[in-house]
Amino acid sequence: MLPLYSPENFLRREAEDGSIQATLAQELGEIASIHMRKIASSHGARLRKAWDELSPLLGRLQDAAIHGEFGKEASDYARDAAQRFILTLDILRARGNNDIIHERAGTPPVLIYDYEIALDGRGLNPPVNYYLLKIKPPAGVETFDWKRPYLIIDPRAGHGAGIGGFKPDSQVGVALHDGHPVYFTVFHPMPEPDQTLAGVMRAEASFVAEIRRRHPSAPKPIIVGNCQGGWAALVLAAVNPEITGPLVVNGAPVATWSGRKGENPMRYNGGLLGGVLPALFLSDLGAGVFDGAHLVSNFEALNPGRNFFGKYFDLYAQPEKVRPAFLDFERWWGGFHFMNEAEIHWIVEQIFIGNRLARGEARIERGRRLDLKAIRSPIIVFASRGDNITPPQQALNWIVDTYVDEHEIRIRGQRIIYMIHDKVGHLGIFVSSSIAKKEHSEVTSTMKTIEALAPGLYEMTIDEASGEGVHERFLVSFHERKMSDLAAFDDSRDDEKAFGAVSRLSELGSELYDMTVRPVVQASVSHRTADFLRKTHPSRLQRRMFSDENPAMKLVAGAAENVAGSRQPAQADNPFLGLEKVWGEGIVQMFDFWRDLRDAAYEMTFFGLYGTPWMARLGAPNAYQRKQIDAGELAHLPEVEEILLAVDRGGFDVAVIRMLILMAESRGAVRRDRLERSAKVLSQDEPFVSLGAENRAKIIREQTILVEFARERAIETLPNLLPSPDERRGAIELVEYIAGSVDEMEPNTVKTLERLRAVLDLPPLVTASGTTSADPLLAYSDPAQSPSSAKA
């Protein structure tokens, strides 16, 4: 080993630093190029579009002047614009008044459904501000206690709860209309004293226990987590793997260091704003309570054109039409909630700055490490390329960080399914009616069959719509995927090393703040001071200034009433309305241009600071990847070797499940109609129904491992599992019924089916007429006469 200060060591370090500097210069040039191309392309196209819209409008104005109609068009527009201005001010007045009423009522959830409180977390030990709601189905909708219940966990990220049931076409509406009991986790504005996320996790576990107590004959509840509720659902299932059913994780930021160059500017905030320090300082200014309005301000700054101008311009353009939707949404957007310092500290440090949950290093409390491998429930991850808060990389890369490869997912008996939307934004994932009608509806249907799916990593696709309205149906398929398919969503993960320095500096900065400045800040802030700072937060002031608390707005109320009685909108083809639209789009583009330049500067500054050799050395202790075993060692795990030794043991049930897995493995994809037939047989027909859900899952996992590591041996030993001719015929008939028509099979699937028939000494498969369209096990009126009754 070279001495620490030897010339050779010095020269080696200099060479490494030079390499890092060269790589950094190349990356900065690449990042600048990406941003400039995007800015030139998008804004160039928008300018051309604006000119194309402007040219005919100028022509129409010229025609109006020639025909003597210019004055009338201008007068009509001026009257219409003034009336719309008054109506817009009145809507803003109503928004401010709604905020006051909503806050005085305790900012209840914005659910449109009636509900009852099933369990209040304030009565638990430790007490928390969460409580469980039982949603009452609307008139004409019936739910059934034996159907799998849903528990929806909404994000606690500055706003209140209820966005998942904000519209009839929503996550709640889809589940209710399918007959499922629905429960909703919500929270009071203020946390309980000394509340922690460990206490919240325990409360959510109590909520699941309460749901299971109310529905003893139903399967384990489905947990739906939206945004931060998504990683909360993962934490709940990792600590309590035995209590939950399938997990649906929508737009949840888990691998928060991930992203693509030239995109996803929010991931750089921690490094540029001081790590965990702002959260600690703002919590101290709040007398130990962190104001959610700060988080909302951050979200708004991501898209200033929309949030600071665009949505108000849309309101001004059509005040009568937009008013109901605007006020409904703003009631949720302005319902600010709070967290204890311990809660926001954990979230920022463990997830957004440290990225510890994805890497298996997060601790929900002292001595309790969170390992996502412990989750046994199937997981569906829904993400979107149009999400600027949780891009697909942040929603999916935790899978790559947690498992060696797709083989380990199978070995552990896990099913992870992901679905990617092309363009919907972050809130649209759980708010959009179109997403609810398609994606959430199909996910709900999939939940009936997901546990019949062989363990593995899958992509869920939705294609080929048929029918219309409530009768619209889609073709849903599950395609086997590899870890390399997830890596394709990212350009590279080398840029994540820079975040190690952010994490290290954040730790050092918070320790220094604790020892020096913090005692002074805490001693200087009283509860009265904290309350004053909350009330004067810009996000609240901009709303309250338009409410009736401002005496001038009372004049607006009277004026709006007069306008409503004498409303005279301009004609839709008025050229001044067209000019107004072009002007409004131009203002939005100006904001967007500034935002794009800001984001480019953000990214360049971040890597210019944290990509240097000095920062690389500083962040090295934190820029690690989770230690993984070699993929080749998976076959030598004791549990795998034990299963491989039992390859020739079992009976009818084991043989059928093994053959179904072989068929699925040969296809590389599973259509939902086949999965539904498989689920029906495994959950309703004997001998499978007598096994129980846990034993069925155990057999599916074991047979998946056999097919994975000893495929040929698994096929060759099938006759040992099916010794009699009747059992063999019955088993292959059942497999062919589930597989469906031969005409629709892939060539590899047909070959596998022919191989199975050959090894069982059955006649070869000749035509599609050889397959059955009815469940063979139902053909026996006496179960004792069924081939399955002779199982070993």
PDB file of C-alpha atoms in Angstrom, residues 42-197:
ATOM      1  CA  SER A  42     -40.509  24.622 -27.611  1.00  0.00           C
ATOM      2  CA  HIS A  43     -40.544  28.419 -27.614  1.00  0.00           C
ATOM      3  CA  GLY A  44     -39.845  28.617 -31.322  1.00  0.00           C
ATOM      4  CA  ALA A  45     -42.856  26.415 -32.008  1.00  0.00           C
ATOM      5  CA  ARG A  46     -45.017  28.487 -29.643  1.00  0.00           C
ATOM      6  CA  LEU A  47     -43.971  31.740 -31.315  1.00  0.00           C
ATOM      7  CA  ARG A  48     -44.817  30.326 -34.745  1.00  0.00           C
ATOM      8  CA  LYS A  49     -48.188  29.180 -33.446  1.00  0.00           C
ATOM      9  CA  ALA A  50     -48.852  32.651 -31.971  1.00  0.00           C
ATOM     10  CA  TRP A  51     -48.023  34.306 -35.280  1.00  0.00           C
ATOM     11  CA  ASP A  52     -50.266  31.872 -37.178  1.00  0.00           C
ATOM     12  CA  GLU A  53     -53.120  32.794 -34.822  1.00  0.00           C
ATOM     13  CA  LEU A  54     -52.365  36.513 -34.908  1.00  0.00           C
ATOM     14  CA  SER A  55     -52.267  36.971 -38.686  1.00  0.00           C
ATOM     15  CA  PRO A  56     -55.936  36.140 -39.402  1.00  0.00           C
ATOM     16  CA  LEU A  57     -57.016  38.218 -36.389  1.00  0.00           C
ATOM     17  CA  LEU A  58     -55.297  41.287 -37.813  1.00  0.00           C
ATOM     18  CA  GLY A  59     -57.000  40.577 -41.121  1.00  0.00           C
ATOM     19  CA  ARG A  60     -60.394  40.400 -39.437  1.00  0.00           C
ATOM     20  CA  LEU A  61     -59.734  43.720 -37.680  1.00  0.00           C
ATOM     21  CA  GLN A  62     -58.890  45.266 -41.036  1.00  0.00           C
ATOM     22  CA  ASP A  63     -62.116  43.897 -42.536  1.00  0.00           C
ATOM     23  CA  ALA A  64     -64.085  45.260 -39.569  1.00  0.00           C
ATOM     24  CA  ALA A  65     -62.582  48.713 -40.115  1.00  0.00           C
ATOM     25  CA  ILE A  66     -63.404  48.592 -43.848  1.00  0.00           C
ATOM     26  CA  HIS A  67     -67.030  47.634 -43.187  1.00  0.00           C
ATOM     27  CA  GLY A  68     -67.472  50.148 -40.363  1.00  0.00           C
ATOM     28  CA  GLU A  69     -67.805  47.479 -37.634  1.00  0.00           C
ATOM     29  CA  PHE A  70     -64.533  48.185 -35.824  1.00  0.00           C
ATOM     30  CA  GLY A  71     -66.138  50.468 -33.236  1.00  0.00           C
ATOM     31  CA  LYS A  72     -68.933  48.000 -32.481  1.00  0.00           C
ATOM     32  CA  GLU A  73     -66.517  45.093 -32.076  1.00  0.00           C
ATOM     33  CA  ALA A  74     -64.305  47.181 -29.803  1.00  0.00           C
ATOM     34  CA  SER A  75     -67.296  48.403 -27.760  1.00  0.00           C
ATOM     35  CA  ASP A  76     -68.711  44.873 -27.358  1.00  0.00           C
ATOM     36  CA  TYR A  77     -65.335  43.580 -26.266  1.00  0.00           C
ATOM     37  CA  ALA A  78     -64.735  46.443 -23.805  1.00  0.00           C
ATOM     38  CA  ARG A  79     -68.117  45.845 -22.161  1.00  0.00           C
ATOM     39  CA  ASP A  80     -67.534  42.089 -22.027  1.00  0.00           C
ATOM     40  CA  ALA A  81     -63.975  42.511 -20.659  1.00  0.00           C
ATOM     41  CA  ALA A  82     -65.131  44.880 -17.911  1.00  0.00           C
ATOM     42  CA  GLN A  83     -67.948  42.532 -16.889  1.00  0.00           C
ATOM     43  CA  ARG A  84     -65.602  39.547 -16.838  1.00  0.00           C
ATOM     44  CA  PHE A  85     -63.149  41.518 -14.708  1.00  0.00           C
ATOM     45  CA  ILE A  86     -65.850  42.180 -12.103  1.00  0.00           C
ATOM     46  CA  LEU A  87     -66.970  38.539 -12.158  1.00  0.00           C
ATOM     47  CA  THR A  88     -63.372  37.342 -11.784  1.00  0.00           C
ATOM     48  CA  LEU A  89     -62.831  39.604  -8.781  1.00  0.00           C
ATOM     49  CA  ASP A  90     -66.030  38.228  -7.276  1.00  0.00           C
ATOM     50  CA  ILE A  91     -64.812  34.658  -7.742  1.00  0.00           C
ATOM     51  CA  LEU A  92     -61.551  35.554  -6.005  1.00  0.00           C
ATOM     52  CA  ARG A  93     -63.647  37.118  -3.242  1.00  0.00           C
ATOM     53  CA  ALA A  94     -65.600  33.880  -2.942  1.00  0.00           C
ATOM     54  CA  ARG A  95     -62.342  31.922  -2.814  1.00  0.00           C
ATOM     55  CA  GLY A  96     -61.053  34.036   0.055  1.00  0.00           C
ATOM     56  CA  ASN A  97     -64.348  33.680   1.945  1.00  0.00           C
ATOM     57  CA  ASN A  98     -64.339  29.919   1.326  1.00  0.00           C
ATOM     58  CA  ASP A  99     -60.839  29.701   2.781  1.00  0.00           C
ATOM     59  CA  ILE A 100     -61.958  31.472   5.940  1.00  0.00           C
ATOM     60  CA  ILE A 101     -65.027  29.228   6.316  1.00  0.00           C
ATOM     61  CA  HIS A 102     -62.998  26.117   5.535  1.00  0.00           C
ATOM     62  CA  GLU A 103     -60.328  27.015   8.083  1.00  0.00           C
ATOM     63  CA  ARG A 104     -62.872  27.805  10.806  1.00  0.00           C
ATOM     64  CA  ALA A 105     -64.467  24.392  10.184  1.00  0.00           C
ATOM     65  CA  GLY A 106     -61.103  22.740  10.815  1.00  0.00           C
ATOM     66  CA  THR A 107     -60.274  22.293   7.103  1.00  0.00           C
ATOM     67  CA  PRO A 108     -62.204  19.014   6.715  1.00  0.00           C
ATOM     68  CA  PRO A 109     -61.385  16.736   3.756  1.00  0.00           C
ATOM     69  CA  VAL A 110     -62.670  17.905   0.378  1.00  0.00           C
ATOM     70  CA  LEU A 111     -64.354  14.576  -0.370  1.00  0.00           C
ATOM     71  CA  ILE A 112     -67.601  14.886  -2.275  1.00  0.00           C
ATOM     72  CA  TYR A 113     -68.892  11.726  -0.584  1.00  0.00           C
ATOM     73  CA  ASP A 114     -70.635  11.369   2.758  1.00  0.00           C
ATOM     74  CA  TYR A 115     -68.618   9.509   5.353  1.00  0.00           C
ATOM     75  CA  GLU A 116     -68.450   8.401   8.954  1.00  0.00           C
ATOM     76  CA  ILE A 117     -65.437   8.325  11.270  1.00  0.00           C
ATOM     77  CA  ALA A 118     -64.388   4.694  11.702  1.00  0.00           C
ATOM     78  CA  LEU A 119     -61.396   5.297  14.006  1.00  0.00           C
ATOM     79  CA  ASP A 120     -59.842   8.474  15.412  1.00  0.00           C
ATOM     80  CA  GLY A 121     -56.072   8.404  15.741  1.00  0.00           C
ATOM     81  CA  ARG A 122     -56.167  10.891  18.600  1.00  0.00           C
ATOM     82  CA  GLY A 123     -57.419   8.072  20.826  1.00  0.00           C
ATOM     83  CA  LEU A 124     -54.572   5.718  19.941  1.00  0.00           C
ATOM     84  CA  ASN A 125     -51.253   5.267  21.712  1.00  0.00           C
ATOM     85  CA  PRO A 126     -49.346   7.300  20.708  1.00  0.00           C
ATOM     86  CA  PRO A 127     -52.015   9.786  19.592  1.00  0.00           C
ATOM     87  CA  VAL A 128     -51.786  11.222  16.070  1.00  0.00           C
ATOM     88  CA  ASN A 129     -53.879  13.700  14.082  1.00  0.00           C
ATOM     89  CA  TYR A 130     -54.904  11.049  11.527  1.00  0.00           C
ATOM     90  CA  TYR A 131     -58.342   9.456  11.438  1.00  0.00           C
ATOM     91  CA  LEU A 132     -60.026   6.791   9.335  1.00  0.00           C
ATOM     92  CA  LEU A 133     -63.170   7.487   7.331  1.00  0.00           C
ATOM     93  CA  LYS A 134     -65.666   4.951   6.004  1.00  0.00           C
ATOM     94  CA  ILE A 135     -67.057   6.301   2.721  1.00  0.00           C
ATOM     95  CA  LYS A 136     -70.821   5.990   2.335  1.00  0.00           C
ATOM     96  CA  PRO A 137     -71.773   4.913  -1.198  1.00  0.00           C
ATOM     97  CA  PRO A 138     -74.018   7.366  -3.045  1.00  0.00           C
ATOM     98  CA  ALA A 139     -77.615   6.534  -3.937  1.00  0.00           C
ATOM     99  CA  GLY A 140     -77.881   3.700  -6.427  1.00  0.00           C
ATOM    100  CA  VAL A 141     -74.434   2.289  -5.613  1.00  0.00           C
ATOM    101  CA  GLU A 142     -74.135  -0.884  -3.529  1.00  0.00           C
ATOM    102  CA  THR A 143     -71.004  -2.201  -1.844  1.00  0.00           C
ATOM    103  CA  PHE A 144     -70.442  -5.683  -0.451  1.00  0.00           C
ATOM    104  CA  ASP A 145     -68.696  -6.558   2.804  1.00  0.00           C
ATOM    105  CA  TRP A 146     -67.173  -9.693   1.271  1.00  0.00           C
ATOM    106  CA  LYS A 147     -65.378  -7.724  -1.440  1.00  0.00           C
ATOM    107  CA  ARG A 148     -61.797  -6.599  -0.849  1.00  0.00           C
ATOM    108  CA  PRO A 149     -61.869  -3.176   0.894  1.00  0.00           C
ATOM    109  CA  TYR A 150     -59.872  -0.178  -0.306  1.00  0.00           C
ATOM    110  CA  LEU A 151     -57.865   2.129   1.940  1.00  0.00           C
ATOM    111  CA  ILE A 152     -56.749   5.365   0.244  1.00  0.00           C
ATOM    112  CA  ILE A 153     -53.894   7.332   1.802  1.00  0.00           C
ATOM    113  CA  ASP A 154     -53.780  10.901   0.511  1.00  0.00           C
ATOM    114  CA  PRO A 155     -50.571  12.978   0.625  1.00  0.00           C
ATOM    115  CA  ARG A 156     -49.837  15.183   3.613  1.00  0.00           C
ATOM    116  CA  ALA A 157     -47.615  17.576   1.696  1.00  0.00           C
ATOM    117  CA  GLY A 158     -48.953  20.982   2.646  1.00  0.00           C
ATOM    118  CA  HIS A 159     -52.579  20.447   1.662  1.00  0.00           C
ATOM    119  CA  GLY A 160     -55.412  18.688   3.378  1.00  0.00           C
ATOM    120  CA  ALA A 161     -56.844  15.309   2.392  1.00  0.00           C
ATOM    121  CA  GLY A 162     -59.580  14.281   0.002  1.00  0.00           C
ATOM    122  CA  ILE A 163     -58.098  14.836  -3.446  1.00  0.00           C
ATOM    123  CA  GLY A 164     -58.470  11.096  -4.186  1.00  0.00           C
ATOM    124  CA  GLY A 165     -62.262  11.478  -3.812  1.00  0.00           C
ATOM    125  CA  PHE A 166     -62.562  14.993  -5.159  1.00  0.00           C
ATOM    126  CA  LYS A 167     -64.790  14.064  -8.130  1.00  0.00           C
ATOM    127  CA  PRO A 168     -67.367  11.377  -8.987  1.00  0.00           C
ATOM    128  CA  ASP A 169     -64.873   9.970 -11.516  1.00  0.00           C
ATOM    129  CA  SER A 170     -62.089   9.356  -9.010  1.00  0.00           C
ATOM    130  CA  GLN A 171     -60.250   6.609  -7.175  1.00  0.00           C
ATOM    131  CA  VAL A 172     -63.066   6.479  -4.634  1.00  0.00           C
ATOM    132  CA  GLY A 173     -65.784   6.507  -7.292  1.00  0.00           C
ATOM    133  CA  VAL A 174     -64.180   3.715  -9.324  1.00  0.00           C
ATOM    134  CA  ALA A 175     -63.852   1.428  -6.286  1.00  0.00           C
ATOM    135  CA  LEU A 176     -67.374   2.154  -5.013  1.00  0.00           C
ATOM    136  CA  HIS A 177     -68.991   1.499  -8.389  1.00  0.00           C
ATOM    137  CA  ASP A 178     -67.206  -1.856  -8.488  1.00  0.00           C
ATOM    138  CA  GLY A 179     -68.818  -2.794  -5.171  1.00  0.00           C
ATOM    139  CA  HIS A 180     -65.792  -2.404  -2.893  1.00  0.00           C
ATOM    140  CA  PRO A 181     -66.046  -0.861   0.596  1.00  0.00           C
ATOM    141  CA  VAL A 182     -63.839   2.236   0.610  1.00  0.00           C
ATOM    142  CA  TYR A 183     -61.974   3.789   3.525  1.00  0.00           C
ATOM    143  CA  PHE A 184     -60.008   7.019   3.482  1.00  0.00           C
ATOM    144  CA  THR A 185     -57.146   8.183   5.694  1.00  0.00           C
ATOM    145  CA  VAL A 186     -57.337  11.897   6.494  1.00  0.00           C
ATOM    146  CA  PHE A 187     -55.811  14.221   9.066  1.00  0.00           C
ATOM    147  CA  HIS A 188     -56.515  17.285  11.161  1.00  0.00           C
ATOM    148  CA  PRO A 189     -54.574  20.484  10.322  1.00  0.00           C
ATOM    149  CA  MET A 190     -52.393  20.478  13.415  1.00  0.00           C
ATOM    150  CA  PRO A 191     -50.316  17.453  14.481  1.00  0.00           C
ATOM    151  CA  GLU A 192     -50.535  16.099  18.000  1.00  0.00           C
ATOM    152  CA  PRO A 193     -47.742  17.146  20.391  1.00  0.00           C
ATOM    153  CA  ASP A 194     -44.599  15.034  19.893  1.00  0.00           C
ATOM    154  CA  GLN A 195     -46.185  13.271  16.903  1.00  0.00           C
ATOM    155  CA  THR A 196     -43.715  11.340  14.719  1.00  0.00           C
ATOM    156  CA  LEU A 197     -44.003   9.405  11.466  1.00  0.00           C
TER     157      LEU A 197
END
